[in-house]
Short mmCIF file of C-alpha atoms in Angstrom, two decimals:
data_model
loop_
_atom_site.label_atom_id
_atom_site.label_comp_id
_atom_site.label_asym_id
_atom_site.label_seq_id
_atom_site.Cartn_x
_atom_site.Cartn_y
_atom_site.Cartn_z
CA UNK A 23 -30.37 46.37 -11.09
CA UNK A 24 -32.69 49.37 -10.62
CA UNK A 25 -30.86 51.51 -13.18
CA UNK A 26 -31.58 48.97 -15.90
CA UNK A 27 -35.33 49.15 -15.24
CA UNK A 28 -35.28 52.85 -16.03
CA UNK A 29 -32.73 52.61 -18.81
CA UNK A 30 -34.65 50.00 -20.77
CA UNK A 31 -37.59 52.39 -20.90
CA UNK A 32 -35.39 55.35 -21.80
CA UNK A 33 -33.58 53.48 -24.58
CA UNK A 34 -36.86 52.22 -26.02
CA UNK A 35 -38.29 55.74 -26.19
CA UNK A 36 -35.25 57.86 -26.98
CA UNK A 37 -35.70 57.50 -30.77
CA UNK A 38 -39.25 58.85 -30.66
CA UNK A 39 -38.19 61.70 -28.39
CA UNK A 40 -35.37 62.71 -30.74
CA UNK A 41 -37.67 62.42 -33.75
CA UNK A 42 -39.96 65.10 -32.35
CA UNK A 43 -37.56 67.99 -33.00
CA UNK A 44 -37.41 70.06 -36.19
CA UNK A 45 -33.74 69.72 -37.18
CA UNK A 46 -33.93 71.78 -40.37
CA UNK A 47 -31.91 74.98 -39.74
CA UNK A 48 -33.66 76.72 -42.65
CA UNK A 49 -37.08 76.20 -41.05
CA UNK A 50 -38.87 78.90 -39.07
CA UNK A 51 -39.73 76.19 -36.56
CA UNK A 52 -36.14 74.99 -36.13
CA UNK A 53 -35.74 73.49 -32.67
CA UNK A 54 -39.45 73.10 -31.93
CA UNK A 55 -40.62 69.74 -30.61
CA UNK A 56 -44.36 69.69 -31.29
CA UNK A 57 -44.73 67.77 -34.55
CA UNK A 58 -48.47 68.46 -34.72
CA UNK A 59 -47.50 72.11 -35.10
CA UNK A 60 -44.30 72.21 -37.13
CA UNK A 61 -44.51 68.99 -39.18
CA UNK A 62 -48.19 68.20 -39.63
CA UNK A 63 -49.49 71.75 -39.41
CA UNK A 64 -52.65 70.53 -37.67
CA UNK A 65 -52.61 73.09 -34.86
CA UNK A 66 -51.87 76.80 -34.99
CA UNK A 67 -49.67 76.94 -31.89
CA UNK A 68 -46.81 74.91 -30.48
CA UNK A 69 -47.01 72.96 -27.22
CA UNK A 70 -44.01 74.24 -25.28
CA UNK A 71 -43.71 71.13 -23.12
CA UNK A 72 -41.59 69.36 -25.74
CA UNK A 73 -38.76 71.88 -25.35
CA UNK A 74 -38.15 70.44 -21.89
CA UNK A 75 -36.62 67.28 -23.34
CA UNK A 76 -33.30 69.14 -23.05
CA UNK A 77 -33.37 68.15 -19.38
CA UNK A 78 -33.57 64.39 -19.93
CA UNK A 79 -31.08 64.44 -22.80
CA UNK A 80 -28.61 66.40 -20.67
CA UNK A 81 -28.99 63.92 -17.80
CA UNK A 82 -28.08 61.03 -20.07
CA UNK A 83 -25.12 62.87 -21.59
CA UNK A 84 -23.69 64.14 -18.31
CA UNK A 85 -23.88 60.77 -16.56
CA UNK A 86 -22.43 58.69 -19.38
CA UNK A 87 -25.73 57.04 -20.25
CA UNK A 88 -26.04 58.40 -23.80
CA UNK A 89 -26.34 55.26 -25.99
CA UNK A 90 -25.13 56.67 -29.32
CA UNK A 91 -21.72 57.67 -30.70
CA UNK A 92 -22.86 61.27 -31.17
CA UNK A 93 -20.11 63.90 -31.45
CA UNK A 94 -20.21 66.44 -28.64
CA UNK A 95 -20.67 69.32 -31.10
CA UNK A 96 -23.74 67.69 -32.63
CA UNK A 97 -25.25 66.91 -29.24
CA UNK A 98 -24.79 70.49 -28.03
CA UNK A 99 -26.19 71.79 -31.32
CA UNK A 100 -29.35 69.76 -30.74
CA UNK A 101 -29.75 71.09 -27.21
CA UNK A 102 -29.10 74.63 -28.41
CA UNK A 103 -31.86 74.25 -30.99
CA UNK A 104 -34.31 73.39 -28.21
CA UNK A 105 -33.52 76.67 -26.46
CA UNK A 106 -34.02 78.47 -29.76
CA UNK A 107 -37.35 76.73 -30.27
CA UNK A 108 -38.43 77.65 -26.74
CA UNK A 109 -37.60 81.31 -27.38
CA UNK A 110 -39.72 81.30 -30.55
CA UNK A 111 -42.67 79.77 -28.71
CA UNK A 112 -42.53 82.21 -25.80
CA UNK A 113 -45.29 84.81 -25.91
CA UNK A 114 -44.67 88.51 -25.32
CA UNK A 115 -45.72 88.13 -21.67
CA UNK A 116 -43.18 85.32 -21.16
CA UNK A 117 -45.68 82.46 -21.14
CA UNK A 118 -45.89 79.19 -23.03
CA UNK A 119 -48.93 77.13 -23.90
CA UNK A 120 -50.06 73.53 -24.10
CA UNK A 121 -53.74 73.37 -25.00
CA UNK A 122 -54.67 76.48 -27.00
CA UNK A 123 -53.22 79.81 -28.21
CA UNK A 124 -52.69 82.54 -25.60
CA UNK A 125 -53.35 79.99 -22.88
CA UNK A 126 -50.84 81.61 -20.53
CA UNK A 127 -50.08 78.23 -19.00
CA UNK A 128 -48.53 78.64 -15.56
CA UNK A 129 -47.74 74.93 -15.49
CA UNK A 130 -46.02 74.61 -18.88
CA UNK A 131 -44.11 77.87 -18.46
CA UNK A 132 -42.79 76.63 -15.11
CA UNK A 133 -42.11 73.16 -16.49
CA UNK A 134 -40.03 74.34 -19.43
CA UNK A 135 -38.19 76.96 -17.35
CA UNK A 136 -37.23 74.26 -14.85
CA UNK A 137 -36.15 71.77 -17.49
CA UNK A 138 -34.05 74.30 -19.38
CA UNK A 139 -32.42 75.46 -16.13
CA UNK A 140 -31.50 71.86 -15.27
CA UNK A 141 -30.02 71.32 -18.73
CA UNK A 142 -28.02 74.55 -18.45
CA UNK A 143 -26.68 73.47 -15.08
CA UNK A 144 -25.72 69.99 -16.30
CA UNK A 145 -24.02 71.20 -19.49
CA UNK A 146 -22.61 74.51 -18.32
CA UNK A 147 -19.00 73.29 -18.37
CA UNK A 148 -19.37 71.88 -21.89
CA UNK A 149 -20.59 75.05 -23.61
CA UNK A 150 -18.97 78.44 -24.14
CA UNK A 151 -19.97 81.70 -22.48
CA UNK A 152 -22.05 83.02 -25.43
CA UNK A 153 -24.12 79.82 -25.37
CA UNK A 154 -24.61 80.10 -21.61
CA UNK A 155 -25.84 83.65 -22.05
CA UNK A 156 -28.19 82.70 -24.89
CA UNK A 157 -29.67 79.83 -22.95
CA UNK A 158 -30.14 81.98 -19.86
CA UNK A 159 -31.75 84.74 -21.92
CA UNK A 160 -34.30 82.30 -23.34
CA UNK A 161 -35.37 81.32 -19.81
CA UNK A 162 -35.57 84.82 -18.32
CA UNK A 163 -39.00 85.78 -19.78
CA UNK A 164 -40.53 82.57 -18.41
CA UNK A 165 -39.22 83.36 -14.92
CA UNK A 166 -40.59 86.89 -15.22
CA UNK A 167 -44.00 85.41 -16.02
CA UNK A 168 -43.89 83.09 -12.99
CA UNK A 169 -42.99 86.05 -10.80
CA UNK A 170 -46.17 87.96 -11.64
CA UNK A 171 -48.88 85.38 -12.41
CA UNK A 172 -50.91 83.06 -10.17
CA UNK A 173 -52.65 79.82 -11.12
CA UNK A 174 -56.14 80.48 -9.81
CA UNK A 175 -58.43 77.88 -11.34
CA UNK A 176 -57.48 75.20 -8.78
CA UNK A 177 -54.85 74.09 -6.28
CA UNK A 178 -52.72 71.73 -8.36
CA UNK A 179 -49.69 70.94 -6.24
CA UNK A 180 -47.51 69.43 -8.96
CA UNK A 181 -47.91 72.63 -11.06
CA UNK A 182 -46.98 74.83 -8.12
CA UNK A 183 -44.03 72.61 -7.20
CA UNK A 184 -42.66 72.93 -10.73
CA UNK A 185 -42.71 76.70 -10.37
CA UNK A 186 -40.95 76.53 -7.00
CA UNK A 187 -38.22 74.33 -8.47
CA UNK A 188 -37.75 76.69 -11.43
CA UNK A 189 -37.59 79.80 -9.23
CA UNK A 190 -35.11 78.18 -6.82
CA UNK A 191 -32.85 77.19 -9.70
CA UNK A 192 -33.09 80.67 -11.23
CA UNK A 193 -32.04 82.20 -7.90
CA UNK A 194 -29.17 79.74 -7.70
CA UNK A 195 -28.04 80.71 -11.21
CA UNK A 196 -28.51 84.49 -11.04
CA UNK A 197 -28.74 85.45 -7.38
CA UNK A 198 -32.13 87.09 -8.04
CA UNK A 199 -33.54 87.49 -4.52
CA UNK A 200 -37.02 88.21 -5.90
CA UNK A 201 -37.11 84.71 -7.39
CA UNK A 202 -36.12 83.21 -4.06
CA UNK A 203 -38.88 85.13 -2.27
CA UNK A 204 -41.46 84.19 -4.88
CA UNK A 205 -40.41 80.55 -4.76
CA UNK A 206 -40.87 80.47 -1.01
CA UNK A 207 -44.32 82.06 -1.36
CA UNK A 208 -45.46 79.40 -3.83
CA UNK A 209 -44.01 76.63 -1.67
CA UNK A 210 -45.90 77.93 1.34
CA UNK A 211 -49.08 77.75 -0.73
CA UNK A 212 -48.43 74.06 -1.41
CA UNK A 213 -47.67 73.29 2.23
CA UNK A 214 -50.68 75.29 3.42
CA UNK A 215 -52.86 72.82 1.53
CA UNK A 216 -50.93 69.69 2.54
CA UNK A 217 -53.15 67.51 4.67
CA UNK A 218 -51.97 66.31 8.06
CA UNK A 219 -52.38 62.87 6.46
CA UNK A 220 -49.50 63.71 4.12
CA UNK A 221 -51.23 64.15 0.78
CA UNK A 222 -50.78 67.15 -1.48
CA UNK A 223 -53.85 68.65 -3.09
CA UNK A 224 -54.59 67.92 -6.76
CA UNK A 225 -57.81 69.73 -7.59
CA UNK A 226 -60.28 68.40 -5.02
CA UNK A 227 -58.22 65.83 -3.18
CA UNK A 228 -55.37 63.34 -3.16
CA UNK A 229 -53.99 61.68 -6.27
CA UNK A 230 -51.02 59.33 -5.63
CA UNK A 231 -49.93 59.33 -9.29
CA UNK A 232 -49.57 63.09 -9.56
CA UNK A 233 -48.15 63.25 -6.05
CA UNK A 234 -45.25 61.09 -7.27
CA UNK A 235 -44.63 63.72 -9.97
CA UNK A 236 -44.90 66.54 -7.45
CA UNK A 237 -42.30 64.70 -5.37
CA UNK A 238 -39.79 65.03 -8.23
CA UNK A 239 -39.86 68.82 -8.10
CA UNK A 240 -40.00 69.09 -4.32
CA UNK A 241 -37.08 66.67 -4.00
CA UNK A 242 -35.05 68.94 -6.28
CA UNK A 243 -35.96 71.95 -4.15
CA UNK A 244 -35.04 70.05 -0.99
CA UNK A 245 -31.65 69.11 -2.44
CA UNK A 246 -30.84 72.72 -3.31
CA UNK A 247 -32.45 74.37 -0.28
CA UNK A 248 -32.21 72.06 2.75
CA UNK A 249 -32.62 75.18 4.91
CA UNK A 250 -36.24 75.38 3.75
CA UNK A 251 -36.94 72.32 5.93
CA UNK A 252 -38.90 70.31 3.38
CA UNK A 253 -37.77 66.95 4.70
CA UNK A 254 -40.63 66.50 7.16
CA UNK A 255 -43.40 67.44 4.67
CA UNK A 256 -41.77 65.09 2.16
CA UNK A 257 -41.59 62.33 4.77
CA UNK A 258 -45.33 62.70 5.44
CA UNK A 259 -45.96 62.68 1.71
CA UNK A 260 -44.05 59.43 1.19
CA UNK A 261 -45.72 57.81 4.18
CA UNK A 262 -49.01 58.53 2.47
CA UNK A 263 -48.35 57.51 -1.13
CA UNK A 264 -46.54 54.27 -0.34
CA UNK A 265 -49.93 52.85 0.71
CA UNK A 266 -51.01 53.03 -2.94
CA UNK A 267 -48.40 50.70 -4.38
CA UNK A 268 -50.47 47.56 -4.93
CA UNK A 269 -49.43 43.93 -4.43
CA UNK A 270 -49.46 43.31 -8.22
CA UNK A 271 -47.01 46.17 -8.86
CA UNK A 272 -49.54 48.76 -10.04
CA UNK A 273 -49.83 52.18 -8.45
CA UNK A 274 -52.74 54.54 -7.88
CA UNK A 275 -55.99 54.38 -9.79
CA UNK A 276 -59.60 55.47 -10.01
CA UNK A 277 -59.76 56.22 -6.30
CA UNK A 278 -57.46 59.24 -6.75
CA UNK A 279 -58.79 62.73 -7.34
CA UNK A 280 -57.39 62.62 -10.90
CA UNK A 281 -57.84 58.87 -11.51
CA UNK A 282 -54.19 58.38 -12.51
CA UNK A 283 -52.18 55.19 -12.19
CA UNK A 284 -48.74 56.25 -13.35
CA UNK A 285 -45.66 56.51 -11.16
CA UNK A 286 -42.78 58.99 -11.52
CA UNK A 287 -39.67 57.39 -10.06
CA UNK A 288 -37.08 60.18 -9.80
CA UNK A 289 -38.26 62.13 -6.77
CA UNK A 290 -38.90 59.03 -4.66
CA UNK A 291 -35.47 57.66 -5.57
CA UNK A 292 -33.80 61.02 -4.81
CA UNK A 293 -35.18 60.83 -1.26
CA UNK A 294 -34.27 57.18 -0.66
CA UNK A 295 -31.19 57.99 1.46
CA UNK A 296 -33.18 60.17 3.84
CA UNK A 297 -36.62 58.57 3.99
CA UNK A 298 -36.80 54.78 4.51
CA UNK A 299 -40.31 54.59 3.04
CA UNK A 300 -38.99 56.22 -0.13
CA UNK A 301 -36.24 53.61 -0.38
CA UNK A 302 -38.75 50.78 0.03
CA UNK A 303 -41.15 52.25 -2.51
CA UNK A 304 -38.37 52.94 -5.02
CA UNK A 305 -37.06 49.36 -4.82
CA UNK A 306 -40.54 47.85 -5.25
CA UNK A 307 -41.53 50.11 -8.13
CA UNK A 308 -38.22 49.63 -9.98
CA UNK A 309 -39.09 45.94 -10.28
CA UNK A 310 -42.61 46.81 -11.32
CA UNK A 311 -41.33 49.13 -14.07
CA UNK A 312 -38.99 46.42 -15.32
CA UNK A 313 -41.89 43.96 -15.46
CA UNK A 314 -44.33 46.50 -17.00
CA UNK A 315 -46.66 45.98 -14.06
CA UNK A 316 -47.22 49.74 -13.76
CA UNK A 317 -47.85 52.47 -16.31
CA UNK A 318 -44.35 53.26 -17.54
CA UNK A 319 -42.72 55.59 -20.04
CA UNK A 320 -43.59 53.42 -23.05
CA UNK A 321 -47.31 53.81 -22.32
CA UNK A 322 -47.32 57.60 -22.17
CA UNK A 323 -48.70 59.72 -25.01
CA UNK A 324 -46.94 62.80 -26.35
CA UNK A 325 -48.55 65.51 -24.18
CA UNK A 326 -47.19 63.81 -21.04
CA UNK A 327 -44.16 62.20 -22.67
CA UNK A 328 -41.44 64.73 -21.85
CA UNK A 329 -42.00 65.12 -18.08
CA UNK A 330 -42.10 61.32 -17.82
CA UNK A 331 -39.01 60.93 -20.01
CA UNK A 332 -37.12 63.42 -17.86
CA UNK A 333 -38.13 61.63 -14.66
CA UNK A 334 -36.90 58.30 -16.04
CA UNK A 335 -33.61 59.82 -17.20
CA UNK A 336 -33.09 61.37 -13.78
CA UNK A 337 -33.94 58.07 -12.05
CA UNK A 338 -31.50 56.21 -14.31
CA UNK A 339 -28.77 58.72 -13.45
CA UNK A 340 -29.47 58.44 -9.73
CA UNK A 341 -29.52 54.63 -9.80
CA UNK A 342 -26.29 54.49 -11.83
CA UNK A 343 -24.55 56.58 -9.16
CA UNK A 344 -25.49 54.30 -6.29
CA UNK A 345 -22.36 52.62 -5.01
CA UNK A 346 -24.39 49.86 -3.42
CA UNK A 347 -28.12 49.62 -3.22
CA UNK A 348 -29.62 49.26 0.22
CA UNK A 349 -30.45 45.72 1.20
CA UNK A 350 -34.21 45.35 0.95
CA UNK A 351 -34.18 43.28 4.13
CA UNK A 352 -33.15 46.43 5.99
CA UNK A 353 -35.98 48.52 4.55
CA UNK A 354 -39.48 48.93 5.98
CA UNK A 355 -42.13 46.71 4.40
CA UNK A 356 -44.64 48.29 2.07
CA UNK A 357 -48.18 48.29 3.49
CA UNK A 358 -49.34 46.08 0.60
CA UNK A 359 -46.80 43.42 1.57
CA UNK A 360 -47.15 43.46 5.36
CA UNK A 361 -47.56 40.04 7.00
CA UNK A 362 -49.85 41.51 9.68
CA UNK A 363 -53.24 43.15 9.36
CA UNK A 364 -53.57 46.88 8.80
CA UNK A 365 -56.57 49.15 8.55
CA UNK A 366 -56.11 52.87 8.01
CA UNK A 367 -58.76 55.40 7.13
CA UNK A 368 -57.37 58.62 5.68
CA UNK A 369 -60.56 60.51 6.41
CA UNK A 370 -59.56 63.82 4.83
CA UNK A 371 -58.48 62.05 1.64
CA UNK A 372 -61.52 59.79 1.74
CA UNK A 373 -59.42 56.63 1.36
CA UNK A 374 -59.56 53.45 3.45
CA UNK A 375 -56.72 50.92 3.28
CA UNK A 376 -57.45 47.41 4.52
CA UNK A 377 -54.70 44.79 4.69
CA UNK A 378 -55.48 41.32 5.93
CA UNK A 379 -54.42 37.72 5.40
CA UNK A 380 -54.31 37.21 1.65
CA UNK A 381 -55.80 40.55 0.60
CA UNK A 382 -55.19 44.28 0.17
CA UNK A 383 -58.12 46.63 -0.38
CA UNK A 384 -58.40 50.35 -1.06
CA UNK A 385 -61.84 51.93 -0.76
CA UNK A 386 -62.49 55.53 -1.80
CA UNK A 387 -64.94 56.48 0.92
CA UNK A 388 -64.96 60.02 -0.47
CA UNK A 389 -65.97 58.85 -3.96
CA UNK A 390 -68.98 56.70 -3.22
CA UNK A 391 -66.98 53.56 -2.42
CA UNK A 392 -64.71 52.99 -5.42
CA UNK A 393 -63.06 49.61 -4.79
CA UNK A 394 -59.60 48.24 -5.57
CA UNK A 395 -59.30 44.78 -4.08
CA UNK A 396 -56.36 42.41 -4.45
CA UNK A 397 -56.76 38.86 -3.18
CA UNK A 398 -54.00 36.32 -3.59
CA UNK A 399 -54.56 33.96 -6.50
CA UNK A 400 -57.38 36.01 -8.04
CA UNK A 401 -57.65 38.85 -10.57
CA UNK A 402 -58.03 42.23 -8.89
CA UNK A 403 -61.54 43.56 -8.33
CA UNK A 404 -61.93 47.12 -9.59
CA UNK A 405 -65.38 48.59 -9.10
CA UNK A 406 -65.87 52.32 -9.59
CA UNK A 407 -69.51 52.28 -8.57
CA UNK A 408 -72.92 52.61 -10.18
CA UNK A 409 -73.66 54.37 -13.48
CA UNK A 410 -77.09 55.94 -14.03
CA UNK A 411 -78.60 57.33 -17.26
CA UNK A 412 -81.28 60.01 -17.31
CA UNK A 413 -84.04 60.53 -19.88
CA UNK A 414 -81.78 62.79 -21.98
CA UNK A 415 -79.15 60.07 -22.23
CA UNK A 416 -76.73 61.82 -19.89
CA UNK A 417 -74.73 59.69 -17.48
CA UNK A 418 -74.16 60.05 -13.76
CA UNK A 419 -72.20 58.01 -11.23
CA UNK A 420 -72.30 57.15 -7.56
CA UNK A 421 -68.97 58.91 -6.97
CA UNK A 422 -70.58 61.87 -5.27
CA UNK A 423 -70.15 63.18 -1.73
CA UNK A 424 -71.85 61.22 1.00
CA UNK A 425 -71.85 59.77 4.48
CA UNK A 426 -69.56 56.98 5.65
CA UNK A 427 -70.16 54.42 8.38
CA UNK A 428 -67.47 51.91 9.31
CA UNK A 429 -68.10 49.16 11.83
CA UNK A 430 -64.61 48.06 12.81
CA UNK A 431 -65.78 45.00 14.73
CA UNK A 432 -67.32 43.10 11.82
CA UNK A 433 -65.66 44.92 8.93
CA UNK A 434 -68.85 46.39 7.50
CA UNK A 435 -68.56 49.63 5.58
CA UNK A 436 -71.55 51.62 4.36
CA UNK A 437 -71.32 54.66 2.08
CA UNK A 438 -74.41 56.67 1.13
CA UNK A 439 -73.45 58.91 -1.79
CA UNK A 440 -75.17 61.26 -4.19
CA UNK A 441 -75.38 60.48 -7.90
CA UNK A 442 -73.40 63.16 -9.74
CA UNK A 443 -73.36 63.92 -13.49
CA UNK A 444 -70.38 62.75 -15.54
CA UNK A 445 -69.00 65.14 -18.22
CA UNK A 446 -68.67 62.71 -21.11
CA UNK A 447 -69.35 65.04 -24.04
CA UNK A 448 -66.58 65.58 -26.57
CA UNK A 449 -66.04 69.05 -28.05
CA UNK A 450 -67.41 69.63 -31.53
CA UNK A 451 -66.64 72.20 -34.24
CA UNK A 452 -68.78 74.89 -32.62
CA UNK A 453 -67.05 74.53 -29.28
CA UNK A 454 -63.66 74.79 -30.95
CA UNK A 455 -64.81 77.84 -32.89
CA UNK A 456 -65.91 79.55 -29.67
CA UNK A 457 -62.61 78.63 -28.00
CA UNK A 458 -60.60 80.06 -30.90
CA UNK A 459 -62.60 83.29 -30.77
CA UNK A 460 -61.84 83.53 -27.06
CA UNK A 461 -58.15 82.85 -27.75
CA UNK A 462 -57.85 85.87 -30.05
CA UNK A 463 -60.01 88.20 -27.93
CA UNK A 464 -60.54 88.02 -24.19
CA UNK A 465 -57.64 85.61 -23.53
CA UNK A 466 -55.35 88.59 -23.97
CA UNK A 467 -56.70 89.70 -20.58
CA UNK A 468 -55.32 87.37 -17.87
CA UNK A 469 -58.19 87.80 -15.39
CA UNK A 470 -60.82 86.93 -17.99
CA UNK A 471 -58.71 83.99 -19.24
CA UNK A 472 -58.41 82.61 -15.70
CA UNK A 473 -62.15 82.96 -15.21
CA UNK A 474 -62.78 80.85 -18.32
CA UNK A 475 -60.37 78.22 -16.97
CA UNK A 476 -62.29 78.15 -13.70
CA UNK A 477 -65.52 77.54 -15.60
CA UNK A 478 -63.91 74.71 -17.60
CA UNK A 479 -62.64 73.05 -14.40
CA UNK A 480 -66.15 73.29 -12.96
CA UNK A 481 -67.68 71.72 -16.06
CA UNK A 482 -65.12 68.97 -16.67
CA UNK A 483 -63.64 68.07 -13.28
CA UNK A 484 -65.35 69.58 -10.24
CA UNK A 485 -68.77 68.66 -11.56
CA UNK A 486 -72.16 70.31 -11.38
CA UNK A 487 -74.96 69.86 -8.84
CA UNK A 488 -75.84 66.26 -7.84
CA UNK A 489 -78.93 64.60 -9.25
CA UNK A 490 -81.84 63.94 -6.84
CA UNK A 491 -80.67 60.33 -6.42
CA UNK A 492 -78.53 58.43 -3.96
CA UNK A 493 -76.70 55.13 -3.89
CA UNK A 494 -76.04 53.12 -0.76
CA UNK A 495 -72.98 50.88 -1.12
CA UNK A 496 -72.37 48.26 1.56
CA UNK A 497 -69.08 46.40 1.69
CA UNK A 498 -67.96 43.52 3.83
CA UNK A 499 -64.21 43.88 4.08
CA UNK A 500 -61.86 40.91 3.95
CA UNK A 501 -60.33 38.49 1.46
CA UNK A 502 -63.75 37.63 0.05
CA UNK A 503 -64.83 41.27 -0.15
CA UNK A 504 -68.52 41.60 -0.96
CA UNK A 505 -70.18 44.62 -2.59
CA UNK A 506 -73.90 45.46 -2.51
CA UNK A 507 -75.47 48.55 -4.08
CA UNK A 508 -78.95 49.94 -3.42
CA UNK A 509 -79.77 52.82 -5.75
CA UNK A 510 -82.70 55.14 -5.12
CA UNK A 511 -84.11 55.88 -8.57
CA UNK A 512 -86.82 58.23 -9.78
CA UNK A 513 -88.88 58.15 -12.98
CA UNK A 514 -86.72 59.04 -15.96
CA UNK A 515 -83.54 57.42 -14.56
CA UNK A 516 -82.16 53.92 -15.10
CA UNK A 517 -79.07 51.99 -14.03
CA UNK A 518 -76.55 51.14 -16.74
CA UNK A 519 -75.69 47.51 -16.14
CA UNK A 520 -72.29 45.80 -16.10
CA UNK A 521 -70.15 48.96 -15.91
CA UNK A 522 -67.51 48.78 -13.19
CA UNK A 523 -64.26 50.30 -14.50
CA UNK A 524 -64.97 53.88 -15.60
CA UNK A 525 -63.70 57.45 -15.13
CA UNK A 526 -66.34 59.97 -14.02
CA UNK A 527 -64.48 63.18 -14.94
CA UNK A 528 -62.55 64.60 -17.87
CA UNK A 529 -58.90 63.77 -17.15
CA UNK A 530 -56.47 63.38 -20.02
CA UNK A 531 -53.84 61.66 -17.88
CA UNK A 532 -55.93 58.62 -16.95
CA UNK A 533 -56.23 55.28 -18.72
CA UNK A 534 -52.64 54.56 -19.80
CA UNK A 535 -51.90 50.89 -20.47
CA UNK A 536 -50.21 48.46 -18.11
CA UNK A 537 -49.74 44.70 -18.36
CA UNK A 538 -52.54 43.85 -15.92
CA UNK A 539 -55.02 45.20 -18.45
CA UNK A 540 -54.50 41.96 -20.37
CA UNK A 541 -54.99 39.81 -17.25
CA UNK A 542 -58.08 41.28 -15.63
CA UNK A 543 -61.18 39.13 -15.79
#
C-alpha cells in the first residue's frame, strides 16, 4: 500500500523532528526548532525553516495518522509553541533566515508562511478564536515581506512557487486582494520561464529533483485556484520529469542543474487523479521509497528535513484517503519501463533520453555529456565527465557549454565542451569574519544584500569563465554504451584520473544516500 511507504518514513523520523523543538516554557527560545541555535549555541541566529514542521504534524493529526496517545491539549500546545518561536525569529522587516543573520531569505520566509497557513487551516476547528488570531498575527509580517521583496539572484522556481502558495492561502484566509494579485504576479514569473519542454527553471536549467518539490506547491495552488488554469503547465511538467525516474527506482542525478536525486512525493500524488503520468510516477516511486531505492526522508539532513517531512506527511494523508488505488495496468508506462525504443532530446534542457532493448540512458548534452546508463543485469554507469587540475591545484571539469552532434542513424553522439572551473574551496575563518561583518552592516540594505547573493551564486553555482581547454566526448548509444574522451590540454594542466562521479558546483542538496550507493561497482 502506497500510504505505508510514506508512513514508514514518517514514523521513523517523527522522534527526531519532535526532538528539535525547545519545549521549556521558561526559555527565551521556547518553540524554536533549530537546535544549533537554541540548544548548542553554535550559531547566533535561528534557521526559521524548522518552524514549518507545524504543517506536517497537523497533517498527521488531522488525518488520524498521529502514532502516539498524545492528549489534544498537549498537541495543540506544541503547535502553538512553533508559532511563538516563528514570531520570535521574524525580523523587523518580516523576514526569516536560513544561512546567516539578516539574510532576508525570500525562500524561507515563504516556506514558513505557507507551512503555518496550512497548519492553521487544518487545525482551525480544534483551536479557539484567540489562538486563531495569534497564529494569524505571527504569519502576517511574513506575508507583508513577500508582498514587497523580490528574489533577484536567480530564477529558482521552487522558491517562487512556495511564495505563490503562501500568498494564495493568505488571500483565502483573509480576503486580502493584494496578496492574490501578488501571487498571480509571482506565478506568471514562474510560467514565463517554463520551457516548452515542460521543465521549470532552477538556476541555469532543469533539475528533476527540485521540480518535484516545486510541484508540491503548484499542486496546492491548483487545488485552491483551479481558475488560474495551472493544469496544463503542470501536465507538461509531469510529462518532463517522469523521464527521470530510472529503472532501478532512483530519480534525478548529476545531469540536473542542481545535481539532486531526491523525490518529493506529495505534489505528484495530489495530481494523480487529473494527470495520468503523475499517477504512474507516484505508483512507481512509492515502491521505490518503500525499498529505499531513492533518496528518502531518512537520508535528509536537518536543513532540508522539514520540507521533506511535510511532503511525506502530506503524501501519507493523500494515500490514506484513496478509496481504491488506480490499477497500474490502466496507467501509462513510465519511459524507463517502456517495451519499445524511445529517443528524446530535450534540447533546451540539454538532456537526451535513450531507451532501447535492455537499457535506459540519460545524457546531459548541456553539461559536457554527463552519463547515466542503466543496462539490465549490470550496475549503472554514472560518468560525470573529465576532471582537470591546473598548476595551482585548482580543479575544472568538462561540464561546460559546448556543441552537440547526434547521428540518429548509428547512435553516435559527440559533445565538444569547454573545461570550466569547479568551486571546491571551503570557507575559512576569514571568509566567515567578512560574512559576519556584512551581516551587521550592508545586509541591512536589501539591494546591497541581493547584490552580494548574486556574486555568491556566480562564484559557487554559475561558475566563472571557462579555461582555454576543451573536451570532446564521443558516445555510442545502446545497451553496451561506450564512452571516449579526447581532452585538449595545455602546459600546466593535467587530467585527474579515475574520477567519474563528482559534483562540479557548490550545492548543499546533492549527495544524499540511497541503497544503490552500496551496490555500484
